[in-house]
């Protein structure tokens, strides 16, 4: 498939920065400003990632082609970067795409896929998902709703044999929301972290806890950890790996850091210099999910009850 021309890509009207109404309470003005700054920062970061994926789509020999990404970007926002190499975000996107589809090809039955995103992820529409895949998008609600309106208006559709569900990342209990939407910890799942706003280490640990509690043993979690979170600009690689290993293993996940330059080398590309590069990772769940533990607890209880009944009959 040939790269799309700039003029052929759809452009929607500009998104308005996400804002919430200020409440007339003590310190409301300061609180309101902090909320607006948070949403504006997240909105700008999401647009940057969209712009990078559009730039990749327009390259003569792109790693991937996203036919829908143009409708999410204001017409005056695209700034083509002529520097040599592929941006690390696009390398990570390609790596995650390939791992998702490659892993699902090896799986015999239906798969659950949970995407922690910024609300502007087009994977549910552009990837060739196997039949009966259930997709869960966990992202900021307002940006997701604005994005999906533009995507659906352009004609983007999830495969008819698949199910696509959204869970607001602002929900008080994302884990329970996933369960209420039908997620089962006794069925295989794949998890992706790319774009979800993570403001603190506590936010990241909360996300790891959700993955750890709901994911069956042997399933995979992949994506990008914000570089600033682990101090990647100041820590040596060995120290970063120790930090990653410690925090992931504390949640039952065995993690591997993926080098962007190795991904680029396998693809025959060069990595564009990016001082704020996020950390690409692949992790495997080593422990049983909460649902698996509960299922086996009930089975054990049933066996004990049956044994008690048999012993009573013998008496």
PDB file of C-alpha atoms in Angstrom:
ATOM      1  CA  UNK A   1       0.000   0.000   0.000  1.00  0.00           C
ATOM      2  CA  UNK A   2       1.469   3.321  -0.986  1.00  0.00           C
ATOM      3  CA  UNK A   3       1.881   6.175   1.447  1.00  0.00           C
ATOM      4  CA  UNK A   4      -0.988   8.638   1.522  1.00  0.00           C
ATOM      5  CA  UNK A   5      -0.542  12.141   0.221  1.00  0.00           C
ATOM      6  CA  UNK A   6      -0.927  14.950   2.735  1.00  0.00           C
ATOM      7  CA  UNK A   7      -3.874  16.417   0.892  1.00  0.00           C
ATOM      8  CA  UNK A   8      -5.765  13.107   0.924  1.00  0.00           C
ATOM      9  CA  UNK A   9      -5.724  12.789   4.693  1.00  0.00           C
ATOM     10  CA  UNK A  10      -8.872  13.995   6.455  1.00  0.00           C
ATOM     11  CA  UNK A  11      -8.618  16.860   8.899  1.00  0.00           C
ATOM     12  CA  UNK A  12     -11.211  17.562  11.559  1.00  0.00           C
ATOM     13  CA  UNK A  13     -11.733  20.899  13.225  1.00  0.00           C
ATOM     14  CA  UNK A  14      -9.406  21.603  16.097  1.00  0.00           C
ATOM     15  CA  UNK A  15     -10.059  19.933  19.412  1.00  0.00           C
ATOM     16  CA  UNK A  16     -10.771  22.290  22.256  1.00  0.00           C
ATOM     17  CA  UNK A  17      -8.410  21.788  25.195  1.00  0.00           C
ATOM     18  CA  UNK A  18     -10.066  19.633  27.822  1.00  0.00           C
ATOM     19  CA  UNK A  19     -11.365  21.658  30.743  1.00  0.00           C
ATOM     20  CA  UNK A  20     -13.663  21.107  33.687  1.00  0.00           C
ATOM     21  CA  UNK A  21     -16.070  23.526  35.278  1.00  0.00           C
ATOM     22  CA  UNK A  22     -14.698  25.161  38.375  1.00  0.00           C
ATOM     23  CA  UNK A  23     -16.702  24.576  41.527  1.00  0.00           C
ATOM     24  CA  UNK A  24     -17.449  27.438  43.947  1.00  0.00           C
ATOM     25  CA  UNK A  25     -15.532  25.936  46.861  1.00  0.00           C
ATOM     26  CA  UNK A  26     -12.553  27.016  48.919  1.00  0.00           C
ATOM     27  CA  UNK A  27      -9.436  27.417  46.717  1.00  0.00           C
ATOM     28  CA  UNK A  28     -11.573  26.680  43.660  1.00  0.00           C
ATOM     29  CA  UNK A  29      -9.641  29.108  41.466  1.00  0.00           C
ATOM     30  CA  UNK A  30      -6.305  27.437  42.171  1.00  0.00           C
ATOM     31  CA  UNK A  31      -7.782  23.942  41.872  1.00  0.00           C
ATOM     32  CA  UNK A  32      -9.440  24.886  38.587  1.00  0.00           C
ATOM     33  CA  UNK A  33      -6.198  26.186  37.144  1.00  0.00           C
ATOM     34  CA  UNK A  34      -4.365  23.008  38.131  1.00  0.00           C
ATOM     35  CA  UNK A  35      -7.011  20.866  36.446  1.00  0.00           C
ATOM     36  CA  UNK A  36      -6.880  22.969  33.274  1.00  0.00           C
ATOM     37  CA  UNK A  37      -3.087  22.803  33.178  1.00  0.00           C
ATOM     38  CA  UNK A  38      -3.248  19.010  33.576  1.00  0.00           C
ATOM     39  CA  UNK A  39      -5.723  18.595  30.714  1.00  0.00           C
ATOM     40  CA  UNK A  40      -3.904  21.044  28.441  1.00  0.00           C
ATOM     41  CA  UNK A  41      -0.619  19.221  29.032  1.00  0.00           C
ATOM     42  CA  UNK A  42      -2.184  15.852  28.314  1.00  0.00           C
ATOM     43  CA  UNK A  43      -3.959  17.199  25.223  1.00  0.00           C
ATOM     44  CA  UNK A  44      -0.696  18.582  23.801  1.00  0.00           C
ATOM     45  CA  UNK A  45       1.126  15.315  24.469  1.00  0.00           C
ATOM     46  CA  UNK A  46      -1.631  13.304  22.783  1.00  0.00           C
ATOM     47  CA  UNK A  47      -1.557  15.580  19.713  1.00  0.00           C
ATOM     48  CA  UNK A  48       2.216  15.196  19.504  1.00  0.00           C
ATOM     49  CA  UNK A  49       1.897  11.401  19.385  1.00  0.00           C
ATOM     50  CA  UNK A  50      -0.828  11.686  16.729  1.00  0.00           C
ATOM     51  CA  UNK A  51       1.406  13.985  14.691  1.00  0.00           C
ATOM     52  CA  UNK A  52       4.316  11.531  14.939  1.00  0.00           C
ATOM     53  CA  UNK A  53       2.146   8.649  13.719  1.00  0.00           C
ATOM     54  CA  UNK A  54       0.885  10.772  10.834  1.00  0.00           C
ATOM     55  CA  UNK A  55       4.464  11.691   9.905  1.00  0.00           C
ATOM     56  CA  UNK A  56       5.332   7.985   9.874  1.00  0.00           C
ATOM     57  CA  UNK A  57       2.335   7.221   7.658  1.00  0.00           C
ATOM     58  CA  UNK A  58       3.539   9.858   5.175  1.00  0.00           C
ATOM     59  CA  UNK A  59       7.101   8.534   4.940  1.00  0.00           C
ATOM     60  CA  UNK A  60       8.033   6.915   1.588  1.00  0.00           C
ATOM     61  CA  UNK A  61       8.538   3.535   3.275  1.00  0.00           C
ATOM     62  CA  UNK A  62       6.558   3.700   6.550  1.00  0.00           C
ATOM     63  CA  UNK A  63       6.716   1.168   9.364  1.00  0.00           C
ATOM     64  CA  UNK A  64       2.928   1.266   9.463  1.00  0.00           C
ATOM     65  CA  UNK A  65       0.099   3.076   7.713  1.00  0.00           C
ATOM     66  CA  UNK A  66      -2.673   4.568   9.775  1.00  0.00           C
ATOM     67  CA  UNK A  67      -5.487   5.547   7.391  1.00  0.00           C
ATOM     68  CA  UNK A  68      -7.514   7.209  10.159  1.00  0.00           C
ATOM     69  CA  UNK A  69      -4.964   9.275  12.047  1.00  0.00           C
ATOM     70  CA  UNK A  70      -5.412  12.415   9.938  1.00  0.00           C
ATOM     71  CA  UNK A  71      -8.966  13.044  11.137  1.00  0.00           C
ATOM     72  CA  UNK A  72      -7.704  13.495  14.711  1.00  0.00           C
ATOM     73  CA  UNK A  73      -5.212  16.238  13.909  1.00  0.00           C
ATOM     74  CA  UNK A  74      -6.062  19.925  13.374  1.00  0.00           C
ATOM     75  CA  UNK A  75      -4.994  20.978   9.856  1.00  0.00           C
ATOM     76  CA  UNK A  76      -2.422  23.487  11.087  1.00  0.00           C
ATOM     77  CA  UNK A  77      -0.813  21.167  13.623  1.00  0.00           C
ATOM     78  CA  UNK A  78       1.276  18.836  11.459  1.00  0.00           C
ATOM     79  CA  UNK A  79       4.962  19.799  11.384  1.00  0.00           C
ATOM     80  CA  UNK A  80       7.037  17.453   9.290  1.00  0.00           C
ATOM     81  CA  UNK A  81      10.408  16.600  10.811  1.00  0.00           C
ATOM     82  CA  UNK A  82      13.009  16.077   8.112  1.00  0.00           C
ATOM     83  CA  UNK A  83      15.669  14.743  10.494  1.00  0.00           C
ATOM     84  CA  UNK A  84      17.130  11.333   9.795  1.00  0.00           C
ATOM     85  CA  UNK A  85      15.612   8.260  11.389  1.00  0.00           C
ATOM     86  CA  UNK A  86      12.324   7.024  12.824  1.00  0.00           C
ATOM     87  CA  UNK A  87      10.995   8.515  16.034  1.00  0.00           C
ATOM     88  CA  UNK A  88      11.159   6.209  19.069  1.00  0.00           C
ATOM     89  CA  UNK A  89       7.381   6.489  19.565  1.00  0.00           C
ATOM     90  CA  UNK A  90       6.776   5.068  16.088  1.00  0.00           C
ATOM     91  CA  UNK A  91       9.276   2.266  16.666  1.00  0.00           C
ATOM     92  CA  UNK A  92       7.453   1.432  19.891  1.00  0.00           C
ATOM     93  CA  UNK A  93       4.105   1.524  18.075  1.00  0.00           C
ATOM     94  CA  UNK A  94       5.371  -0.895  15.425  1.00  0.00           C
ATOM     95  CA  UNK A  95       6.880  -3.191  18.072  1.00  0.00           C
ATOM     96  CA  UNK A  96       3.618  -3.290  20.055  1.00  0.00           C
ATOM     97  CA  UNK A  97       1.495  -3.841  16.927  1.00  0.00           C
ATOM     98  CA  UNK A  98       3.632  -6.805  15.870  1.00  0.00           C
ATOM     99  CA  UNK A  99       3.706  -8.350  19.351  1.00  0.00           C
ATOM    100  CA  UNK A 100      -0.057  -8.015  19.738  1.00  0.00           C
ATOM    101  CA  UNK A 101      -0.923  -9.683  16.443  1.00  0.00           C
ATOM    102  CA  UNK A 102       1.893 -12.232  16.659  1.00  0.00           C
ATOM    103  CA  UNK A 103       0.824 -13.373  20.122  1.00  0.00           C
ATOM    104  CA  UNK A 104      -2.825 -13.577  19.124  1.00  0.00           C
ATOM    105  CA  UNK A 105      -1.993 -15.743  16.124  1.00  0.00           C
ATOM    106  CA  UNK A 106      -0.538 -18.331  18.516  1.00  0.00           C
ATOM    107  CA  UNK A 107      -3.641 -18.305  20.705  1.00  0.00           C
ATOM    108  CA  UNK A 108      -6.392 -20.780  19.896  1.00  0.00           C
ATOM    109  CA  UNK A 109      -9.409 -19.035  21.413  1.00  0.00           C
ATOM    110  CA  UNK A 110     -10.804 -15.505  21.813  1.00  0.00           C
ATOM    111  CA  UNK A 111      -8.530 -12.941  23.435  1.00  0.00           C
ATOM    112  CA  UNK A 112      -9.167  -9.924  25.627  1.00  0.00           C
ATOM    113  CA  UNK A 113      -7.024  -6.867  24.840  1.00  0.00           C
ATOM    114  CA  UNK A 114      -6.769  -3.967  27.277  1.00  0.00           C
ATOM    115  CA  UNK A 115      -5.316  -0.732  25.894  1.00  0.00           C
ATOM    116  CA  UNK A 116      -4.218   1.984  28.338  1.00  0.00           C
ATOM    117  CA  UNK A 117      -4.191   4.989  25.978  1.00  0.00           C
ATOM    118  CA  UNK A 118      -4.431   8.763  25.700  1.00  0.00           C
ATOM    119  CA  UNK A 119      -7.873   8.522  24.090  1.00  0.00           C
ATOM    120  CA  UNK A 120      -6.538   8.962  20.542  1.00  0.00           C
ATOM    121  CA  UNK A 121      -5.374   5.415  19.801  1.00  0.00           C
ATOM    122  CA  UNK A 122      -6.573   4.041  16.458  1.00  0.00           C
ATOM    123  CA  UNK A 123      -5.480   0.428  17.041  1.00  0.00           C
ATOM    124  CA  UNK A 124      -9.048  -0.834  17.478  1.00  0.00           C
ATOM    125  CA  UNK A 125      -9.779   0.340  13.920  1.00  0.00           C
ATOM    126  CA  UNK A 126      -6.560  -0.156  11.978  1.00  0.00           C
ATOM    127  CA  UNK A 127      -5.312  -3.573  13.150  1.00  0.00           C
ATOM    128  CA  UNK A 128      -6.605  -6.846  11.725  1.00  0.00           C
ATOM    129  CA  UNK A 129      -8.018  -8.329  14.913  1.00  0.00           C
ATOM    130  CA  UNK A 130      -8.936 -12.037  15.029  1.00  0.00           C
ATOM    131  CA  UNK A 131     -12.647 -12.851  15.286  1.00  0.00           C
ATOM    132  CA  UNK A 132     -14.226 -12.581  18.751  1.00  0.00           C
ATOM    133  CA  UNK A 133     -11.516 -10.292  20.139  1.00  0.00           C
ATOM    134  CA  UNK A 134     -12.785  -8.099  22.978  1.00  0.00           C
ATOM    135  CA  UNK A 135     -11.063  -4.700  23.109  1.00  0.00           C
ATOM    136  CA  UNK A 136     -11.082  -2.497  26.201  1.00  0.00           C
ATOM    137  CA  UNK A 137      -9.823   1.094  25.904  1.00  0.00           C
ATOM    138  CA  UNK A 138      -8.899   2.709  29.238  1.00  0.00           C
ATOM    139  CA  UNK A 139      -8.360   6.416  28.612  1.00  0.00           C
ATOM    140  CA  UNK A 140      -9.470   9.958  29.580  1.00  0.00           C
ATOM    141  CA  UNK A 141     -13.187  10.024  28.901  1.00  0.00           C
ATOM    142  CA  UNK A 142     -13.675  13.426  27.266  1.00  0.00           C
ATOM    143  CA  UNK A 143     -10.817  13.082  24.811  1.00  0.00           C
ATOM    144  CA  UNK A 144     -11.875   9.541  23.933  1.00  0.00           C
ATOM    145  CA  UNK A 145     -15.428  10.663  23.184  1.00  0.00           C
ATOM    146  CA  UNK A 146     -14.284  13.555  20.991  1.00  0.00           C
ATOM    147  CA  UNK A 147     -11.890  11.251  19.152  1.00  0.00           C
ATOM    148  CA  UNK A 148     -14.371   8.450  18.546  1.00  0.00           C
ATOM    149  CA  UNK A 149     -16.900  10.899  17.106  1.00  0.00           C
ATOM    150  CA  UNK A 150     -14.363  12.042  14.518  1.00  0.00           C
ATOM    151  CA  UNK A 151     -13.165   8.517  13.765  1.00  0.00           C
ATOM    152  CA  UNK A 152     -16.677   7.166  13.273  1.00  0.00           C
ATOM    153  CA  UNK A 153     -17.667  10.209  11.206  1.00  0.00           C
ATOM    154  CA  UNK A 154     -14.734   9.409   8.920  1.00  0.00           C
ATOM    155  CA  UNK A 155     -15.914   5.813   8.607  1.00  0.00           C
ATOM    156  CA  UNK A 156     -13.560   4.002  10.980  1.00  0.00           C
ATOM    157  CA  UNK A 157     -15.095   0.747  12.209  1.00  0.00           C
ATOM    158  CA  UNK A 158     -14.026  -2.044  14.528  1.00  0.00           C
ATOM    159  CA  UNK A 159     -14.334  -5.498  12.840  1.00  0.00           C
ATOM    160  CA  UNK A 160     -17.931  -6.716  13.113  1.00  0.00           C
ATOM    161  CA  UNK A 161     -16.858  -9.911  14.848  1.00  0.00           C
ATOM    162  CA  UNK A 162     -15.095  -7.953  17.624  1.00  0.00           C
ATOM    163  CA  UNK A 163     -16.350  -5.989  20.612  1.00  0.00           C
ATOM    164  CA  UNK A 164     -14.948  -2.558  21.590  1.00  0.00           C
ATOM    165  CA  UNK A 165     -15.606  -1.119  25.061  1.00  0.00           C
ATOM    166  CA  UNK A 166     -14.411   2.053  26.789  1.00  0.00           C
ATOM    167  CA  UNK A 167     -13.554   2.537  30.469  1.00  0.00           C
ATOM    168  CA  UNK A 168     -12.826   6.102  31.667  1.00  0.00           C
ATOM    169  CA  UNK A 169      -9.371   6.260  33.234  1.00  0.00           C
ATOM    170  CA  UNK A 170     -10.841   8.725  35.744  1.00  0.00           C
ATOM    171  CA  UNK A 171     -13.175   6.037  37.136  1.00  0.00           C
ATOM    172  CA  UNK A 172     -12.779   5.524  40.901  1.00  0.00           C
ATOM    173  CA  UNK A 173     -12.184   1.782  40.383  1.00  0.00           C
ATOM    174  CA  UNK A 174     -10.923   0.921  36.902  1.00  0.00           C
ATOM    175  CA  UNK A 175     -10.481  -2.716  37.880  1.00  0.00           C
ATOM    176  CA  UNK A 176     -14.125  -3.056  38.844  1.00  0.00           C
ATOM    177  CA  UNK A 177     -15.199  -1.157  35.716  1.00  0.00           C
ATOM    178  CA  UNK A 178     -13.330  -3.677  33.571  1.00  0.00           C
ATOM    179  CA  UNK A 179     -15.055  -6.543  35.352  1.00  0.00           C
ATOM    180  CA  UNK A 180     -18.454  -4.891  35.002  1.00  0.00           C
ATOM    181  CA  UNK A 181     -17.859  -4.573  31.242  1.00  0.00           C
ATOM    182  CA  UNK A 182     -17.223  -8.314  31.018  1.00  0.00           C
ATOM    183  CA  UNK A 183     -13.471  -8.716  31.516  1.00  0.00           C
ATOM    184  CA  UNK A 184     -12.625 -12.113  32.981  1.00  0.00           C
ATOM    185  CA  UNK A 185      -9.428 -12.991  34.797  1.00  0.00           C
ATOM    186  CA  UNK A 186      -9.908 -16.634  33.846  1.00  0.00           C
ATOM    187  CA  UNK A 187      -9.530 -15.938  30.117  1.00  0.00           C
ATOM    188  CA  UNK A 188      -6.352 -15.038  28.188  1.00  0.00           C
ATOM    189  CA  UNK A 189      -5.582 -11.344  27.827  1.00  0.00           C
ATOM    190  CA  UNK A 190      -3.000  -8.946  26.420  1.00  0.00           C
ATOM    191  CA  UNK A 191      -2.294  -5.541  27.941  1.00  0.00           C
ATOM    192  CA  UNK A 192      -0.774  -2.415  26.394  1.00  0.00           C
ATOM    193  CA  UNK A 193       0.394   0.804  28.048  1.00  0.00           C
ATOM    194  CA  UNK A 194       0.974   3.610  25.548  1.00  0.00           C
ATOM    195  CA  UNK A 195      -0.172   7.182  26.045  1.00  0.00           C
ATOM    196  CA  UNK A 196      -2.155   6.876  29.279  1.00  0.00           C
ATOM    197  CA  UNK A 197      -1.478  10.003  31.385  1.00  0.00           C
ATOM    198  CA  UNK A 198       0.752   8.934  34.281  1.00  0.00           C
ATOM    199  CA  UNK A 199       1.568  11.861  36.529  1.00  0.00           C
ATOM    200  CA  UNK A 200       3.169  10.155  39.524  1.00  0.00           C
ATOM    201  CA  UNK A 201       4.843   6.917  40.567  1.00  0.00           C
ATOM    202  CA  UNK A 202       1.679   6.099  42.524  1.00  0.00           C
ATOM    203  CA  UNK A 203      -0.340   6.337  39.270  1.00  0.00           C
ATOM    204  CA  UNK A 204       2.009   3.853  37.635  1.00  0.00           C
ATOM    205  CA  UNK A 205       1.826   1.448  40.570  1.00  0.00           C
ATOM    206  CA  UNK A 206      -1.974   1.605  40.436  1.00  0.00           C
ATOM    207  CA  UNK A 207      -1.839   0.583  36.779  1.00  0.00           C
ATOM    208  CA  UNK A 208       0.524  -2.289  37.566  1.00  0.00           C
ATOM    209  CA  UNK A 209      -1.832  -3.458  40.310  1.00  0.00           C
ATOM    210  CA  UNK A 210      -4.755  -3.582  37.874  1.00  0.00           C
ATOM    211  CA  UNK A 211      -2.709  -5.635  35.425  1.00  0.00           C
ATOM    212  CA  UNK A 212      -1.375  -7.908  38.157  1.00  0.00           C
ATOM    213  CA  UNK A 213      -4.782  -8.590  39.708  1.00  0.00           C
ATOM    214  CA  UNK A 214      -6.657  -9.288  36.473  1.00  0.00           C
ATOM    215  CA  UNK A 215      -4.119 -11.002  34.214  1.00  0.00           C
ATOM    216  CA  UNK A 216      -3.883 -14.780  33.955  1.00  0.00           C
ATOM    217  CA  UNK A 217      -0.537 -16.429  34.525  1.00  0.00           C
ATOM    218  CA  UNK A 218       1.505 -16.537  31.314  1.00  0.00           C
ATOM    219  CA  UNK A 219      -0.171 -13.524  29.666  1.00  0.00           C
ATOM    220  CA  UNK A 220       1.739 -10.438  28.520  1.00  0.00           C
ATOM    221  CA  UNK A 221       1.868  -6.728  29.296  1.00  0.00           C
ATOM    222  CA  UNK A 222       3.804  -4.432  26.944  1.00  0.00           C
ATOM    223  CA  UNK A 223       4.245  -0.773  26.193  1.00  0.00           C
ATOM    224  CA  UNK A 224       6.072   2.372  27.240  1.00  0.00           C
ATOM    225  CA  UNK A 225       7.001   3.654  30.682  1.00  0.00           C
ATOM    226  CA  UNK A 226       7.529   7.448  30.764  1.00  0.00           C
ATOM    227  CA  UNK A 227      11.264   8.067  30.821  1.00  0.00           C
ATOM    228  CA  UNK A 228      11.020  10.761  33.486  1.00  0.00           C
ATOM    229  CA  UNK A 229       9.336   8.292  35.838  1.00  0.00           C
ATOM    230  CA  UNK A 230      12.482   6.229  36.230  1.00  0.00           C
ATOM    231  CA  UNK A 231      14.914   9.093  35.822  1.00  0.00           C
ATOM    232  CA  UNK A 232      16.165   7.663  32.535  1.00  0.00           C
ATOM    233  CA  UNK A 233      18.049  10.845  31.701  1.00  0.00           C
ATOM    234  CA  UNK A 234      20.270  10.553  34.772  1.00  0.00           C
ATOM    235  CA  UNK A 235      20.276   6.869  35.651  1.00  0.00           C
ATOM    236  CA  UNK A 236      22.571   4.441  33.890  1.00  0.00           C
ATOM    237  CA  UNK A 237      20.923   1.601  32.025  1.00  0.00           C
ATOM    238  CA  UNK A 238      21.861  -0.971  34.656  1.00  0.00           C
ATOM    239  CA  UNK A 239      20.237   1.151  37.374  1.00  0.00           C
ATOM    240  CA  UNK A 240      17.135   1.691  35.234  1.00  0.00           C
ATOM    241  CA  UNK A 241      16.832  -2.058  34.659  1.00  0.00           C
ATOM    242  CA  UNK A 242      17.141  -2.726  38.397  1.00  0.00           C
ATOM    243  CA  UNK A 243      14.396  -0.166  39.063  1.00  0.00           C
ATOM    244  CA  UNK A 244      12.150  -1.678  36.408  1.00  0.00           C
ATOM    245  CA  UNK A 245      12.785  -5.209  37.601  1.00  0.00           C
ATOM    246  CA  UNK A 246      12.060  -4.329  41.225  1.00  0.00           C
ATOM    247  CA  UNK A 247       8.789  -2.500  40.618  1.00  0.00           C
ATOM    248  CA  UNK A 248       7.428  -4.986  38.075  1.00  0.00           C
ATOM    249  CA  UNK A 249       8.448  -8.054  40.075  1.00  0.00           C
ATOM    250  CA  UNK A 250       6.725  -6.618  43.145  1.00  0.00           C
ATOM    251  CA  UNK A 251       3.520  -7.010  41.138  1.00  0.00           C
ATOM    252  CA  UNK A 252       4.304 -10.515  39.895  1.00  0.00           C
ATOM    253  CA  UNK A 253       5.548  -9.431  36.471  1.00  0.00           C
ATOM    254  CA  UNK A 254       8.874 -10.409  34.895  1.00  0.00           C
ATOM    255  CA  UNK A 255       9.963  -7.505  32.715  1.00  0.00           C
ATOM    256  CA  UNK A 256      12.414  -7.054  29.865  1.00  0.00           C
ATOM    257  CA  UNK A 257      13.571  -3.664  28.600  1.00  0.00           C
ATOM    258  CA  UNK A 258      13.491  -3.438  24.810  1.00  0.00           C
ATOM    259  CA  UNK A 259      16.150  -1.301  23.136  1.00  0.00           C
ATOM    260  CA  UNK A 260      14.793   1.040  20.484  1.00  0.00           C
ATOM    261  CA  UNK A 261      17.988   0.738  18.463  1.00  0.00           C
ATOM    262  CA  UNK A 262      17.623  -3.060  18.368  1.00  0.00           C
ATOM    263  CA  UNK A 263      14.041  -2.722  17.140  1.00  0.00           C
ATOM    264  CA  UNK A 264      15.253  -0.240  14.522  1.00  0.00           C
ATOM    265  CA  UNK A 265      18.090  -2.513  13.440  1.00  0.00           C
ATOM    266  CA  UNK A 266      15.728  -5.450  12.894  1.00  0.00           C
ATOM    267  CA  UNK A 267      13.528  -3.170  10.801  1.00  0.00           C
ATOM    268  CA  UNK A 268      16.444  -1.713   8.867  1.00  0.00           C
ATOM    269  CA  UNK A 269      15.885   1.780  10.255  1.00  0.00           C
ATOM    270  CA  UNK A 270      17.759   4.391  12.278  1.00  0.00           C
ATOM    271  CA  UNK A 271      16.464   5.883  15.507  1.00  0.00           C
ATOM    272  CA  UNK A 272      15.851   9.614  15.577  1.00  0.00           C
ATOM    273  CA  UNK A 273      17.544  11.350  18.519  1.00  0.00           C
ATOM    274  CA  UNK A 274      14.982  11.780  21.292  1.00  0.00           C
ATOM    275  CA  UNK A 275      16.172  13.042  24.672  1.00  0.00           C
ATOM    276  CA  UNK A 276      12.795  12.327  26.314  1.00  0.00           C
ATOM    277  CA  UNK A 277      12.582   8.774  25.034  1.00  0.00           C
ATOM    278  CA  UNK A 278      10.207   6.528  26.946  1.00  0.00           C
ATOM    279  CA  UNK A 279      11.240   3.038  28.032  1.00  0.00           C
ATOM    280  CA  UNK A 280       9.888   0.223  25.875  1.00  0.00           C
ATOM    281  CA  UNK A 281       9.140  -2.991  27.759  1.00  0.00           C
ATOM    282  CA  UNK A 282       7.652  -6.460  27.555  1.00  0.00           C
ATOM    283  CA  UNK A 283       6.475  -8.233  30.715  1.00  0.00           C
ATOM    284  CA  UNK A 284       5.031 -11.660  31.510  1.00  0.00           C
ATOM    285  CA  UNK A 285       2.603 -12.417  34.322  1.00  0.00           C
ATOM    286  CA  UNK A 286       4.155 -14.980  36.684  1.00  0.00           C
ATOM    287  CA  UNK A 287       1.336 -15.327  39.192  1.00  0.00           C
ATOM    288  CA  UNK A 288      -2.321 -16.298  39.023  1.00  0.00           C
ATOM    289  CA  UNK A 289      -5.027 -13.677  38.628  1.00  0.00           C
ATOM    290  CA  UNK A 290      -7.470 -12.947  41.436  1.00  0.00           C
ATOM    291  CA  UNK A 291     -10.207 -14.672  39.430  1.00  0.00           C
ATOM    292  CA  UNK A 292      -8.075 -17.790  38.971  1.00  0.00           C
ATOM    293  CA  UNK A 293      -7.348 -17.906  42.699  1.00  0.00           C
ATOM    294  CA  UNK A 294     -11.024 -17.509  43.516  1.00  0.00           C
ATOM    295  CA  UNK A 295     -11.995 -20.226  41.033  1.00  0.00           C
ATOM    296  CA  UNK A 296      -9.537 -22.669  42.545  1.00  0.00           C
ATOM    297  CA  UNK A 297     -10.562 -21.715  46.075  1.00  0.00           C
ATOM    298  CA  UNK A 298     -14.151 -22.589  45.228  1.00  0.00           C
ATOM    299  CA  UNK A 299     -13.087 -25.850  43.601  1.00  0.00           C
ATOM    300  CA  UNK A 300     -11.040 -26.770  46.658  1.00  0.00           C
ATOM    301  CA  UNK A 301     -13.979 -25.933  48.912  1.00  0.00           C
ATOM    302  CA  UNK A 302     -16.259 -28.087  46.754  1.00  0.00           C
ATOM    303  CA  UNK A 303     -13.851 -31.033  46.996  1.00  0.00           C
ATOM    304  CA  UNK A 304     -13.603 -30.636  50.770  1.00  0.00           C
ATOM    305  CA  UNK A 305     -17.392 -30.497  51.085  1.00  0.00           C
ATOM    306  CA  UNK A 306     -17.764 -33.656  48.989  1.00  0.00           C
ATOM    307  CA  UNK A 307     -15.151 -35.425  51.101  1.00  0.00           C
ATOM    308  CA  UNK A 308     -16.998 -34.429  54.290  1.00  0.00           C
ATOM    309  CA  UNK A 309     -20.273 -35.765  52.874  1.00  0.00           C
ATOM    310  CA  UNK A 310     -18.664 -39.089  51.923  1.00  0.00           C
ATOM    311  CA  UNK A 311     -17.155 -39.452  55.389  1.00  0.00           C
ATOM    312  CA  UNK A 312     -20.541 -38.768  56.985  1.00  0.00           C
ATOM    313  CA  UNK A 313     -22.184 -41.450  54.829  1.00  0.00           C
ATOM    314  CA  UNK A 314     -19.572 -44.018  55.900  1.00  0.00           C
ATOM    315  CA  UNK A 315     -20.413 -43.352  59.542  1.00  0.00           C
TER     316      UNK A 315
END
